[in-house]
XYZ file of C-alpha atoms in Angstrom:
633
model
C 63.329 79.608 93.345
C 62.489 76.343 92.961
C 65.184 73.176 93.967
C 67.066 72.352 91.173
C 66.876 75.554 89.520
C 70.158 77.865 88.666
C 71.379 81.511 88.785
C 72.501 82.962 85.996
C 75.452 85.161 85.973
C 75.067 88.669 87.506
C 71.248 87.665 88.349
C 69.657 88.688 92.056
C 68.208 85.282 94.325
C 65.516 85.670 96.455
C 65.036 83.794 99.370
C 61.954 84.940 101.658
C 62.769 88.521 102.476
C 66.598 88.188 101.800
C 68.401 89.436 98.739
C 71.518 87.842 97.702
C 73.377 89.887 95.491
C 75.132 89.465 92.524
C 78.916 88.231 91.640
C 80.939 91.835 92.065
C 81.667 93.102 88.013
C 84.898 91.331 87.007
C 84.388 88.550 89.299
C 84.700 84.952 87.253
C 82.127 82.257 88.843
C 83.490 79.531 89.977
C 81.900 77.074 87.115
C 82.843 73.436 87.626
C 83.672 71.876 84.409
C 83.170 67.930 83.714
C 86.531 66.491 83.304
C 87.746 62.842 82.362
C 87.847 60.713 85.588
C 90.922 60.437 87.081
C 91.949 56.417 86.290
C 95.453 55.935 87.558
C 98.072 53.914 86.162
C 99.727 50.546 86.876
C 102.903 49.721 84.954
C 103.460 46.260 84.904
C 106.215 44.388 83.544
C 105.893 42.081 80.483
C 106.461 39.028 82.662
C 103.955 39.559 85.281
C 100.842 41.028 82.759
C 101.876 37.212 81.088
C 101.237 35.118 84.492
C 97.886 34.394 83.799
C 97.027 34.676 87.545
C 98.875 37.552 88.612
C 96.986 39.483 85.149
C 93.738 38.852 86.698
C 94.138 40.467 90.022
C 95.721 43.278 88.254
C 92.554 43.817 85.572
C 90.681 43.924 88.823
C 91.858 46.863 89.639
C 90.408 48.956 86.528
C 93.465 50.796 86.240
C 95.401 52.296 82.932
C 97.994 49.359 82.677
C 101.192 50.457 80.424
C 103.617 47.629 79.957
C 107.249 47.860 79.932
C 109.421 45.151 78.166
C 113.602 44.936 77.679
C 112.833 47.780 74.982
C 111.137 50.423 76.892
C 112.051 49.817 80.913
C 109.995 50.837 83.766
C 112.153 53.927 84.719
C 111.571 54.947 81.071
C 107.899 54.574 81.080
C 107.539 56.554 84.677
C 109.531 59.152 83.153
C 107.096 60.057 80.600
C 103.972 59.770 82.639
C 102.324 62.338 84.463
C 103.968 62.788 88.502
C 101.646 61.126 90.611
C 99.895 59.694 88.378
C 101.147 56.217 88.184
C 99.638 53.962 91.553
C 102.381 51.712 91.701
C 104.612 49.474 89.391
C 104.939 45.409 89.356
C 107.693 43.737 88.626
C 108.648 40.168 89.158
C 110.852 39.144 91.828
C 113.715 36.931 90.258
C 115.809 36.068 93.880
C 114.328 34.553 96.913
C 116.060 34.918 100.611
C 118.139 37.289 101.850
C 119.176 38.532 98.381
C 115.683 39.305 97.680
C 115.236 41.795 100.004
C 118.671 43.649 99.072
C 117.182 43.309 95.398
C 113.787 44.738 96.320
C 115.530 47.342 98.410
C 117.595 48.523 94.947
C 114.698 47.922 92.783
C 112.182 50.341 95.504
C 114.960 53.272 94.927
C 115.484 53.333 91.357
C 112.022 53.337 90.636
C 111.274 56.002 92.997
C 113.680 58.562 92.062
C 111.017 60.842 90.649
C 108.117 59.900 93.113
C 109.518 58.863 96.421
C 105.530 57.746 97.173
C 105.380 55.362 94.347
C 103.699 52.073 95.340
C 105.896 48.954 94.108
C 104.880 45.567 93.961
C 107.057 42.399 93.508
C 105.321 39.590 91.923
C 106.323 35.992 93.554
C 105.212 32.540 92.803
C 105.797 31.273 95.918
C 104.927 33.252 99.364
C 108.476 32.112 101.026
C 110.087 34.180 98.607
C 109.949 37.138 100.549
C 108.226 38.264 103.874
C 106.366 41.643 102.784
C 107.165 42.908 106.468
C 110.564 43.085 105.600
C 110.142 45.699 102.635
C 109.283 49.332 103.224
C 106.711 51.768 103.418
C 103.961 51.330 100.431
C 105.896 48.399 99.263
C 104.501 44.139 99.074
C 104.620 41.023 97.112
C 101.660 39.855 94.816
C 101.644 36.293 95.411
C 98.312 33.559 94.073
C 95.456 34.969 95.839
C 95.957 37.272 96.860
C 93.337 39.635 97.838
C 94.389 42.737 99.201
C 96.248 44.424 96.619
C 92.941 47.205 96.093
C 93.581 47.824 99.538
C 97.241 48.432 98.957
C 96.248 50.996 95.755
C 94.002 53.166 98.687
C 96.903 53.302 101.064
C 98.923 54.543 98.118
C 96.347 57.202 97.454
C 95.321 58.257 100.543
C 99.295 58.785 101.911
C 99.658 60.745 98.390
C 96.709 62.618 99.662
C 97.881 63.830 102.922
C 101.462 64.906 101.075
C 100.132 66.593 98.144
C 98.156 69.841 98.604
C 97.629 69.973 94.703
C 96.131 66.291 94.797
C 93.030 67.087 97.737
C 92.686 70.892 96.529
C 91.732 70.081 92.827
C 88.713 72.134 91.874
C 85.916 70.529 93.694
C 83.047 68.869 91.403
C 79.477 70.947 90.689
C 77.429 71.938 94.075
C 74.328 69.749 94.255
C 71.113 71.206 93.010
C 69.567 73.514 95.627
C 68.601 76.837 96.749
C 71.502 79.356 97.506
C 71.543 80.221 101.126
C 71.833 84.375 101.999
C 74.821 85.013 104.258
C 74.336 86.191 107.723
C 75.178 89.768 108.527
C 78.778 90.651 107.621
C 79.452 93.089 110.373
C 78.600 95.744 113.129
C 81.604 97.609 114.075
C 85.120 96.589 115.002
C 85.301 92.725 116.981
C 87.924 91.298 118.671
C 88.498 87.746 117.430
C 90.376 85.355 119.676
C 92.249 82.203 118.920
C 90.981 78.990 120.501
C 94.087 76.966 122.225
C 91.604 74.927 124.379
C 88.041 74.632 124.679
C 87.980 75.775 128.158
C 88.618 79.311 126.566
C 85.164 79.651 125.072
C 83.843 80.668 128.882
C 85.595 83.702 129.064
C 85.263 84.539 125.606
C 81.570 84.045 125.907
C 81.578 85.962 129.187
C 83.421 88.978 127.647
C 80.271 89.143 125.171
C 77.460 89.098 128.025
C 79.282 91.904 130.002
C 79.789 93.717 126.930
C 76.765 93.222 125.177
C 78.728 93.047 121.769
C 79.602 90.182 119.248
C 82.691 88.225 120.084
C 84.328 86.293 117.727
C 86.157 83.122 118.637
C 88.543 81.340 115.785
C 90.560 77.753 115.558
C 92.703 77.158 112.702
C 93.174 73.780 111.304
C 96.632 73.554 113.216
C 95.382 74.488 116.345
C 92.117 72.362 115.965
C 94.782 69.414 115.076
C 97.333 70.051 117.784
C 95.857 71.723 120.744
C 92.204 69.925 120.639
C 91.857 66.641 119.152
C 92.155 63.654 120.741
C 93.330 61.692 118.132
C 94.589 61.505 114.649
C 93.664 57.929 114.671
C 91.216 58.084 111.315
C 93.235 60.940 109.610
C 94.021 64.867 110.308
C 90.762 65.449 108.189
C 88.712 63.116 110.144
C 89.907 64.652 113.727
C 89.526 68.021 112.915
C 86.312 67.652 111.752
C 84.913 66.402 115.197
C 86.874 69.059 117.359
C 84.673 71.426 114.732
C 81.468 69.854 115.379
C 82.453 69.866 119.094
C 82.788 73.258 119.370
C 79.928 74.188 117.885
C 77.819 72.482 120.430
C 80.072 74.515 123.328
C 79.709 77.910 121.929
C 75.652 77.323 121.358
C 75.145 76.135 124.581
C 77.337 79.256 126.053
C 75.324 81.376 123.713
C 71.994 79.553 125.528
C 73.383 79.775 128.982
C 75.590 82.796 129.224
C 73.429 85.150 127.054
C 76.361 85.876 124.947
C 77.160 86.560 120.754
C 79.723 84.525 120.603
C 80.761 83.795 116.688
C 82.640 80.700 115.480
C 85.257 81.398 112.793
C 87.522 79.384 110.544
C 91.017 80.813 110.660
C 94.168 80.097 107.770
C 92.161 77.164 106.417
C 93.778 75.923 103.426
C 92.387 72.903 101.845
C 88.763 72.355 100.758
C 87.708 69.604 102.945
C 88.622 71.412 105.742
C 86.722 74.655 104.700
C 83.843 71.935 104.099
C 83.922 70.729 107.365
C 83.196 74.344 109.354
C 80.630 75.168 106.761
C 78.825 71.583 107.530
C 79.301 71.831 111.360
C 77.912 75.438 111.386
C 80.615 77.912 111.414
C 79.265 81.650 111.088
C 82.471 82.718 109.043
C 85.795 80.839 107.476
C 88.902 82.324 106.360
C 89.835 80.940 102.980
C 94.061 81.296 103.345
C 95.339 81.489 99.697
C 97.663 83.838 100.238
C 101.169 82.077 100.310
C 100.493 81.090 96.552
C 100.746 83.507 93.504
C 98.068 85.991 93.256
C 96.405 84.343 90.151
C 96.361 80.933 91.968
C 94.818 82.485 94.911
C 91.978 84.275 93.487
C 91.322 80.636 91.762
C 91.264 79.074 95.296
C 89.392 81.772 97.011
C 87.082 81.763 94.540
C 86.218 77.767 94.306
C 86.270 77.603 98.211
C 83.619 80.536 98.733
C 81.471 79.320 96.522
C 81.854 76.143 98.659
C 80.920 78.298 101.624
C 78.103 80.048 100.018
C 76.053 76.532 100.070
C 76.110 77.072 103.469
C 75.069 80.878 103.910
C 79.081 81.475 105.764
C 80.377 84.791 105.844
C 84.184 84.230 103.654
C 87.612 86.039 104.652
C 90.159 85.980 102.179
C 93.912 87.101 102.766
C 96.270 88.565 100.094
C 99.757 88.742 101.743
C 101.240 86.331 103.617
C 101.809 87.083 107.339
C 104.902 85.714 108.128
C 104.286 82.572 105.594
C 106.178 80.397 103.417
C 104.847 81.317 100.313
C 106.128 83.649 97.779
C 105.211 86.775 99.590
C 106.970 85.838 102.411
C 107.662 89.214 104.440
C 106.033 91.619 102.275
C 103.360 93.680 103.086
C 100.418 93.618 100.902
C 100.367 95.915 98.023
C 98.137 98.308 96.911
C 97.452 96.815 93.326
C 97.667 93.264 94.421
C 94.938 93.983 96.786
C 92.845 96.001 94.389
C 93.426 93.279 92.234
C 92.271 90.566 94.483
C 89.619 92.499 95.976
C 87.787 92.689 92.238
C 88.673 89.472 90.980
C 86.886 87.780 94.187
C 83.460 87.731 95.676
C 84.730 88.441 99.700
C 82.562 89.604 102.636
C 85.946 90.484 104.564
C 89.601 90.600 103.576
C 92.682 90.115 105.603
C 96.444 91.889 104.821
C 99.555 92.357 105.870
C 100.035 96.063 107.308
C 103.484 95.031 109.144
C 102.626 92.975 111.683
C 103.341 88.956 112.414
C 102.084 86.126 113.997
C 104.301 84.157 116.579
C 102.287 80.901 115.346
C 102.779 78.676 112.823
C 99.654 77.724 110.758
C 101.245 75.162 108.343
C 98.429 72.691 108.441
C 99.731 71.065 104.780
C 103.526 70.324 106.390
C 102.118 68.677 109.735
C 100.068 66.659 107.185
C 103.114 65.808 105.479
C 104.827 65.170 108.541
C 102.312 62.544 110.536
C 102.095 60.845 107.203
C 105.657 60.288 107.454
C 105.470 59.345 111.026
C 102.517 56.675 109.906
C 104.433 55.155 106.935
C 107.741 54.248 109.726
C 105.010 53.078 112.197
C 103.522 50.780 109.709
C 106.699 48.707 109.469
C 108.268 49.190 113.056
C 104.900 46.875 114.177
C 106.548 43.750 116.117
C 110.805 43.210 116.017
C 110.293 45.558 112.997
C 111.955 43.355 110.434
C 112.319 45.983 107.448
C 114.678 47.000 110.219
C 116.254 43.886 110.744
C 116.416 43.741 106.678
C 118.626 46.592 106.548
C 120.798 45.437 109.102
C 121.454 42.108 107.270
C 122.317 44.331 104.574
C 124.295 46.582 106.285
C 126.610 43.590 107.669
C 126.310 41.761 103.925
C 128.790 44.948 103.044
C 130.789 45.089 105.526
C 132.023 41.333 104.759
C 132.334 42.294 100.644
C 134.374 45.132 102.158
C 136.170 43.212 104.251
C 137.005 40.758 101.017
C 135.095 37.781 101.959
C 133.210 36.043 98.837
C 129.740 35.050 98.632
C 130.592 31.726 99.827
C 132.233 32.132 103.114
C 131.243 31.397 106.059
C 130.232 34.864 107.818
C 127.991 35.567 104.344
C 125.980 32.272 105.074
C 125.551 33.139 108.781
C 124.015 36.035 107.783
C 121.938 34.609 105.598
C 120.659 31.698 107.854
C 119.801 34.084 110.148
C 117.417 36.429 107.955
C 115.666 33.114 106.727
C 115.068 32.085 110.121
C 113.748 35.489 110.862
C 111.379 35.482 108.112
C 110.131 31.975 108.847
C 106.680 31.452 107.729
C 103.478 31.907 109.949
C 100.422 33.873 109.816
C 99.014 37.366 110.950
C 101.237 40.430 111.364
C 103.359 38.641 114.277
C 104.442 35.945 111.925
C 107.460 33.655 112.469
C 109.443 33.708 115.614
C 110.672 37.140 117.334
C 113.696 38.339 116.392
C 114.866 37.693 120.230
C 114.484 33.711 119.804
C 116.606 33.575 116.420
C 119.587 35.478 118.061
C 119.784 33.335 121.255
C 118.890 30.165 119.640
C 122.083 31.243 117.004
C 124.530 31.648 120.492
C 123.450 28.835 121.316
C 124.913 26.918 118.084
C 127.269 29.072 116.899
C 131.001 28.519 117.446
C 132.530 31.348 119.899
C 134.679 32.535 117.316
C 131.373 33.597 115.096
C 129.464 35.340 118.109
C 130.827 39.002 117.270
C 129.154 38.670 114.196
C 126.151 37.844 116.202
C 126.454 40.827 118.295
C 127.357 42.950 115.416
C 124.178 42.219 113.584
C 121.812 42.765 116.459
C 123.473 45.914 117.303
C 122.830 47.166 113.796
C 119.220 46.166 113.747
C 118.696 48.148 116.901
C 120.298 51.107 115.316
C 117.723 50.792 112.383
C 115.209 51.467 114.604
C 116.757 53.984 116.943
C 117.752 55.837 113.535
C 113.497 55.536 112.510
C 113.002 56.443 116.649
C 115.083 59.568 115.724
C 113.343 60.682 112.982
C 109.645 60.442 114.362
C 111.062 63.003 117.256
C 112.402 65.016 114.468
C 109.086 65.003 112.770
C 107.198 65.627 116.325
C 109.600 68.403 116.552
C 108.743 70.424 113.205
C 105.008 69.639 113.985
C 105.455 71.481 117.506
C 107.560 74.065 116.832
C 104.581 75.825 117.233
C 104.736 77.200 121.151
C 104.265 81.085 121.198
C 107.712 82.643 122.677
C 106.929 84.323 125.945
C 109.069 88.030 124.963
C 106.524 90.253 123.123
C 107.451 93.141 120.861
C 104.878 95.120 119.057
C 104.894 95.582 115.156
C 105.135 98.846 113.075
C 101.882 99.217 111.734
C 101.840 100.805 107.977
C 98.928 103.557 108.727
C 99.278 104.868 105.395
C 98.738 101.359 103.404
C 95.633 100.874 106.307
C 94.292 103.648 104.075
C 94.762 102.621 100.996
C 93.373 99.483 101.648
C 90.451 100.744 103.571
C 89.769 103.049 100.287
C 89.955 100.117 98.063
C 87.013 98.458 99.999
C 84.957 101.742 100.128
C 81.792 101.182 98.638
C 82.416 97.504 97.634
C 80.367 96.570 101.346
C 83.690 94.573 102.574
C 85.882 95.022 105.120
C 89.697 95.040 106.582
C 90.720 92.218 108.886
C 94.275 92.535 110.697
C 95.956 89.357 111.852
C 98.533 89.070 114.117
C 96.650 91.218 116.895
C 98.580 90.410 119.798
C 101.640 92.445 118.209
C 99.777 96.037 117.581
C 100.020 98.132 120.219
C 97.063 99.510 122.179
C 97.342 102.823 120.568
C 97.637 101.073 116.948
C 94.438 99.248 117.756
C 92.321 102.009 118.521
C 93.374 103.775 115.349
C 92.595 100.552 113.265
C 89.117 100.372 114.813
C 88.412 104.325 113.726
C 89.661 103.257 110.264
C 86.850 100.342 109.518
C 88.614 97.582 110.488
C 85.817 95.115 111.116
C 88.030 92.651 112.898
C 91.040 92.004 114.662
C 92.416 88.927 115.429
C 94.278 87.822 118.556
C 95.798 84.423 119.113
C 99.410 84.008 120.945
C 99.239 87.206 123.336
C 95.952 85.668 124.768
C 96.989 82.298 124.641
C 99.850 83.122 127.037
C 97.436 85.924 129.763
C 95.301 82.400 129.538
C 98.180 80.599 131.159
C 99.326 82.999 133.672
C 95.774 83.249 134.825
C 95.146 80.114 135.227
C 98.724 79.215 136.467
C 98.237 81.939 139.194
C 95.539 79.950 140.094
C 96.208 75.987 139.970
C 100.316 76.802 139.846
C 102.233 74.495 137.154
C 105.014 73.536 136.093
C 104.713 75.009 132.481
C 108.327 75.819 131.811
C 110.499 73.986 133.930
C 114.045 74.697 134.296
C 115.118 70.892 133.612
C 114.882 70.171 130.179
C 114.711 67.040 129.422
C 116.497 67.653 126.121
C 119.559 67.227 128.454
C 118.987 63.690 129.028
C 117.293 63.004 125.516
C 119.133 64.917 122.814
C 115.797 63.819 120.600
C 113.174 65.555 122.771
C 113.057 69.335 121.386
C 111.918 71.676 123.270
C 109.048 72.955 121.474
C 107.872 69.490 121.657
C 107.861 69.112 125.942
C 106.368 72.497 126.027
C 103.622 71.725 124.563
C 103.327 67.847 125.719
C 103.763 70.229 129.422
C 100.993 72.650 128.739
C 98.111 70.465 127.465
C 98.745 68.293 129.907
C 98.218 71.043 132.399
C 95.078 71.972 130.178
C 93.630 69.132 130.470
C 94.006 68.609 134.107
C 93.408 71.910 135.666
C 90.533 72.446 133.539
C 89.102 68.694 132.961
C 85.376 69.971 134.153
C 85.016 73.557 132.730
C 81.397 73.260 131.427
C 80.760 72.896 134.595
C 81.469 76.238 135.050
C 79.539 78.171 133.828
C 76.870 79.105 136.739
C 79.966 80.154 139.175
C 83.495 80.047 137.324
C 86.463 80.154 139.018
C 88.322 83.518 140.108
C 90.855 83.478 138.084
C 88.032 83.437 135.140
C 87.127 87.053 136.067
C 90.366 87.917 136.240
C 91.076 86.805 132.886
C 87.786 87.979 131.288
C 88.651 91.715 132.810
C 92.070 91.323 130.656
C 90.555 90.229 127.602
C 88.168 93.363 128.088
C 91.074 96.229 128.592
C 93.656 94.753 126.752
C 91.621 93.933 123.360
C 88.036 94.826 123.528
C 88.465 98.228 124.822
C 90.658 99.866 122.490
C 88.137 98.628 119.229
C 84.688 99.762 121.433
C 82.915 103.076 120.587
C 84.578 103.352 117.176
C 82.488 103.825 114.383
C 83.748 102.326 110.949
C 83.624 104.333 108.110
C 81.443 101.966 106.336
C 80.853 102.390 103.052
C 77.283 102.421 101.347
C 76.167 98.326 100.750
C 77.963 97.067 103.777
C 75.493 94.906 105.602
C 75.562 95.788 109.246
């Protein structure tokens, strides 16, 4: 086939001596259909699109403008536009000093009450107005030339991006013009497949395969790729998890080289298409496309648009219909016969996972840790220096306390206050501009009569619990994102033998295949009697995860689970959080030159490999599937 060229529904491709066959009967193609672009909008207020200067950096922009007047509001135009679909909204800023920023702050939360990521802008004539640092997240002031504000519309975006799976999972554009690339061989038997916590797991895994002289699969999820391997988030979760996938790709194909082994790469519970883009481009022999805590209808949609993705790149697709332990709508229910015949014909699959009764002990929400560091970002943006959105709310904060208190406007206290957050907000340049908060409130006790120094005091104390209060929440965010950590009691699942069958019957013939999650909870027995029914893989993630510590602990001893929490000391410290901050730490040290292993590794490496082999491997060896007729072996 020449490059360029198509394939035409239900046709067969050639490529060399490889046939790729055609979409299953039923099976929709995944046809990418030109759409309008997707121009945002800016609504602007009638006064600002009139400033002749402040219109021309807005036109810049090439948004949709819609203008709002005293007959049709702002609230009232957001409410009939699209969610999300508005960048941000300008309005002129008609108070200067501290009642500016109590203004902007009442402005920012009526506009936002149906999109709490909605950029707003405040226009001001002059810069002295109001000090942009003391506003919050994805809110600034559009003052004469400025020159920044496109940059301020891609910060919008991209924190919309990593909060809204609908936004980055839209169905992806056509495929470039090329040849279509024949998948690799689907499968030979029943594999183990274990999760990756740490890199220096590949050895073993890789050693299990030489001894054995069988394929070994070894899988990292998004989460775990996020949270257990990359070094930093620094550029975006996207970004870093791309390079611990590239990374490990160059590990397991030198261990391949060095150890003689079959050692597979896999994809596990990925979720969003630029992830799933990511294995395929770093050379991943299989992903698992995870649809499976949507509706049925929404998952075949997503399935199908990501493995036509991963067909590009010639990569063996898993789909899952069921979720295991998710948060989706099937949330503990096992997998139905009819839903999985359903799914099964209504997708082009090389292997399909399903929930037969068991359950992970990991969570694989890769969208909500998205959600969360972008949260943790946003308070970091303004917390930079004495954090004066901080200080801004504590100004406020006291500015109440006097009206409650009956002073007026006028009085005394009110214009302390108020001297203060202008001499806060004094003007300089560069992030650190004006003089630190630490310099305003001394220089004040210096001048301030004794009997006005409480309100001092008060005002700094309230600042500082601002940003304790944003200190908080970041280790309540950490928190969700780690309450990840295996538990250390194990209890085996009740495997549903009879829905096995059913399932197994569905995929007779069709030259797919059964995977079972959540390996580390069947029981040996269960295991062998999932291998004998066709099961081509099963996966194992927390069980190993924890032999891989003992092992190793037994070995370098660590202090993995200490008995002093230091939750006692620091009610804002969780405990999922220190035990994983514990472990990798330990990782990292104990095992800092494991490629350098490989030639003579450690004892306790051979103890562990020996594990891996009677634990997992042994039970699924010597069984023979009962593959059907089209199955590629």
């Amino acid at each position: 086939m020449s490059k360029g060229s198509t394939v035409s529904k239900g046709s067969t491709v050639s490529k060399g001596s490889t046939v790729i066959p055609p979409l299953p009967p039923g099976v929709r193609e995944a046809v990418a259909r030109p759409r309008r672009a997707e121009v945002q909008h800016a609504v602007v207020a009638a006064e600002v699109w009139h400033t002749p200067w402040a219109r021309a950096l807005l036109e810049r922009l090439g948004l949709r403008t819609v203008i709002a007047d005293e007959r049709l509001s702002c609230e009232r135009v957001l409410e009939t536009l699209a969610a999300q679909s508005v960048a941000f909204v300008c309005e002129e800023l008609p108070v200067s000093g501290l009642a500016a920023t109590a203004w902007a702050a009442r402005r920012t939360e009526a506009l936002r009450r149906g999109d709490p990521l909605l950029g707003v802008v405040f226009m001001v004539e002059d810069r002295r107005a109001l000090d942009p640092r003391a506003l919050g997240p994805l809110v600034r002031t559009l003052a004469p030339g400025d020159t920044d504000l496109p940059g301020f519309v891609a910060e919008v975006r991209r924190v919309r991006h990593e909060y809204h799976w609908e936004l980055r999972n839209r169905r992806p554009a056509a495929p470039p013009a090329g040849e279509a690339v024949a998948p690799p061989a689907r499968w030979s038997g029943a594999v183990p497949n274990f999760n990756v916590k740490h890199p220096s797991m590949l050895l073993p895994y890789a050693l299990l395969s030489a001894r054995t002289g069988r394929e070994v699969y070894c899988e990292i999820s998004p989460q775990e790729a996020l949270l257990f391997v990359a070094d930093s988030v620094g550029r975006g979760p996207a970004a870093a998890v791309g390079e611990v996938f590239r990374a490990l790709r160059q590990d397991v194909d030198r261990l391949n080289t060095v150890a003689g082994s079959r050692l597979r790469l896999h994809l596990d519970h990925a979720d969003d298409y630029e992830v799933i883009q990511a294995a395929c481009e770093a050379g991943f022999d299989s992903v698992m496309v995870d649809g499976s805590g949507r509706t049925l209808q929404q998952n075949v949609v997503f399935t199908n648009a990501a493995t036509e993705l991963a067909r590009r790149h010639g990569v063996l697709v898993e789909g899952e219909i069921g979720s295991i332990d998710g948060a989706g709508l099937r949330k503990w229910n096992k997998t139905t016969p009819g839903d999985f015949a359903r799914f099964v014909e209504q997708t082009d699959l090389d292997l399909v996972g399903a929930h037969i009764g068991q359950f992970h002990s990991f969570d694989y929400g890769f969208a909500a840790t998205r959600r969360a560091l972008a949260d943790v970002g946003l308070m970091d943006d303004r917390a930079t220096g004495d954090d004066l959105h901080a200080f801004a709310e504590a100004c406020a904060r006291v500015e109440r306390r006097l009206a409650d208190a009956g002073l007026p406007g006028y009085a005394a206290e009110h214009r302390l206050v108020a001297a203060l957050a202008r001499r806060a907000v004094a003007a300089g340049d560069g992030q650190e501009a004006g003089p630190r908060l630490e310099t305003v409130f001394r220089e004040a006790r210096e001048r301030v009569p004794a009997y006005q120094r409480p309100l001092i005091d008060l005002l700094e104390r309230e600042w500082l619990e601002c940003r304790l209060a944003k200190s908080r929440r970041k280790s309540e965010l950490w928190d969700e994102v780690f309450a990840t950590e295996p538990a250390r009691e194990h209890r085996y699942a009740t495997v549903d033998h009879g829905l096995v069958h059913a399932l197994t019957t569905t995929l007779a013939g069709s030259g797919r295949a059964l995977v079972v999650h959540g390996g580390s909870s069947v029981s040996r027995t269960d295991l062998a009697t999932l291998a004998a029914q066709g099961v081509a893989r099963v996966n194992f993630g927390s069980g190993v995860y924890t032999d891989y510590l003992d092992a190793l602990g037994a070995h370098l001893p660590g202090d993995l689970d200490p008995v002093a929490d230091p939750s006692a000391d620091n009610p804002h410290v969780g405990e999922g959080t220190w035990k994983h901050v514990r472990r990798m730490s330990y990782l990292a040290e104990a095992t800092r030159d494991w490629r350098s292993w490989t030639h003579a590794p450690p004892s306790f490496v051979d103890t562990f490999v020996s594990r891996l082999e009677r634990r997992y491997a042994a039970p699924l060896r010597d069984r023979t599937p009962r593959e059907a007729p089209g199955g590629r072996s």
